[in-house]
Amino acid sequence: MIIEIKAPSPGESITEVEISSWLVKNGDYVKKGQLIAEIDSDKATLEIFSEENGIISILYKKNTKISVGDTICLINTENIKKKSNIIKKIASPASEKILREKNILKKNVEGTGKKGRITKKDCIEHVVCNLQINENVIRKETKTPLSSLRKKLSERLVNVKNNSAILTTFNEINMQEVFYIREKYKNIFKKKHGVNLGFMSFFTLSCIRALKLYPDVNSMIDKENNKVNFNYFDISIAISGPKGLMVPVIRNVQKLSFLEIEKEIDRLLKKVKNGTISIDDMKGGTFTITNGGIFGSMLSTPIINPPQSAILGMHKIIDRVVVINNSIKICPIMYVALSYDHRIIDGRESVGFLSCIKETVENPIKFLMNENEKNIPNILKIL
């Protein structure tokens, strides 16, 4: 029986996709449920799995654009046992020794002996060939076509710069109080709930307070040039993964606690890292937070995530000399940046928004607590 594997649809409006990678070779024996390929659209990457055991016939090369519904490969399920024996690698004792010493996988060596047997000569030629390749690669250039996802991202970012009046304002935050809370409770938090107590939950909740005070920051301009304000807070969190920067959304953050935010961040982080993030995970969003500090960035001007109107950039925390109450102290300081669309957000709102973030993060117990609580912050209630 011949099984056709077709290109799935990543979304309603998408008719064309691109084969970004093949994880098997033409003629390989594949098992049911085995990951065989990845397909890119302008919104997400989809994984393709084998539907049956059999021999695969690949119909399109890597980086080929195809239509949704096209057959990308065939799985021949007939005479599986006979054909699967072909892929078994047998090596002579002498070649086994070379493979073991050079840490070479059998599947990477082409056997020229009887029935594909790997000989000592095959191993030596494989080692020599790799040495030559490594020597020649020093001055070589490699051209790789941009994936559909990367092309679409580039188009969107260029479009934002060309069609928005982007400005950036900066401030600095003393992270001492947050450091104190995390140091005191992070182990208990991790043990009880199974997730880390990170900086992102503090900043996310601080953003909700600031967005309530400055609602224009939580708005956008639609296609008819109307300003649209949102009475809910869906926060996009920029996460770096194998396919590049993804921006999944945490929805209705105004209803969430520290724990719920950290669990949601952990869930989305795992999906980005293992490549299972979906279009639905990234749809919407009214405001974005990005943390370049995890890569060592001291300061940057983040670019807005369209069609949103503002983005908060967090950066690396560095011990700096500061003056507090006429005393010189060394404190952990983070620079923060707010890029915003000046068409609907004025300087007063942008500066006030960032000052509110500073005020909240520097006084988390005072501001990140329920209105009916006077002394106990949310962070203590959930332990």
Phi, psi and omega in degrees: 000140178254121179260129177266129175257118185256155177288120181283167178268124178281346182180167186299318188270001186260124180246346183231139178227173181227135177284108185274332179196146169253129182261002175225167179255156177301129181092356178291154171272125181240153180256155178300130181087357180285137177289121185244337183200165174231138182238132179257140166240185179281003181235330185199170176251133179247144177263139180249130183244150177289137182271343180210167171285140178164187179264129185267138172241113184275129185261339182228144178281164174302144179073011176276135176271134181224166178272150175301131181098348177293147176281120184263338178198165178239145175244115179268113184267001181278145177051043184299314184298316182296316184284329181292337178294336182297326186277355179287131183260127177243133182236146177289160179305320181293320180289326176302320180295317179294316180301318181291317182291323183268000179056051182252135177280141180302322185294344180271354183250129178275120181274130181253359180283184181298131182058034176078015181297137179275123180259169177300320179298320178301317181294315181297316179296323178296316179296313180298317180299317179295323177296318179294319179298316181296325179289322184280338186288346184303318184254014181272155174245143180239127178253126179234122180299142176294140176290161178302322179296316180291322178298315181294321178298316180299315180299317182295318182292318177295320179297321178298314181295325184278336187242007178234155176261083187273127172234161179226135174240154188233159174203175176231148184233131174277114186270013187301315182294320178294319176303316182298314181295315181294319180296324184281326190241352188297321181292319178295317180300313181295317182294321184280322189247347177079008176229159180281151171266098185262183178285332188298324180294323177297315181289325180296313178292327177294324177295322179298317178299315182291322180293328176292323180282331181231077189296337180294337177289337178259053183217178179206166173255124182275183184294337179266014180063035172261143174277126181247117176261141182253137176263011174234168187230098177256109188262122176276133180244118180285125182229130179272132179223184181302331181267004182114196183279123176247151183230074177289164189244134169262118189265148178051051184297334181298344180262358189259153176264178174306311183299314182296323178293313181297322178294320180291320176298317180297319179296313182291323179300316180295322180293322178292316183294322182264006173078020181256009179296138184251170177297319180300326179296335185252000180288145175079213185098131180249346181199148185238144172240132176231141184240090176286349181296333180292343177257002178098006181292127179274325183200142178204169174244090184298148180262142186296142177270102186294149003269019180295169185246357181200157179212137178261129177253123174263156184221181185295140178271124183230137175294124181227157177277123180227162178253121180233119182052048178065017177240143179271125181224160174256120184227153175284115186245136174241131170277137177236151181227142174238111172268137186213158179271111186290352178293329181233351179240122180273169179300323180299315180293317184293315179293318179296321178299312183291325176295325177294320176300314179301311181300318184288314182293326179284344178226062187296324181292325181288319189256335182261055180220161178294152181297330183271003177255137183253329186233345186247115179284163180304326184299328179279330183291333186265358180284000000 
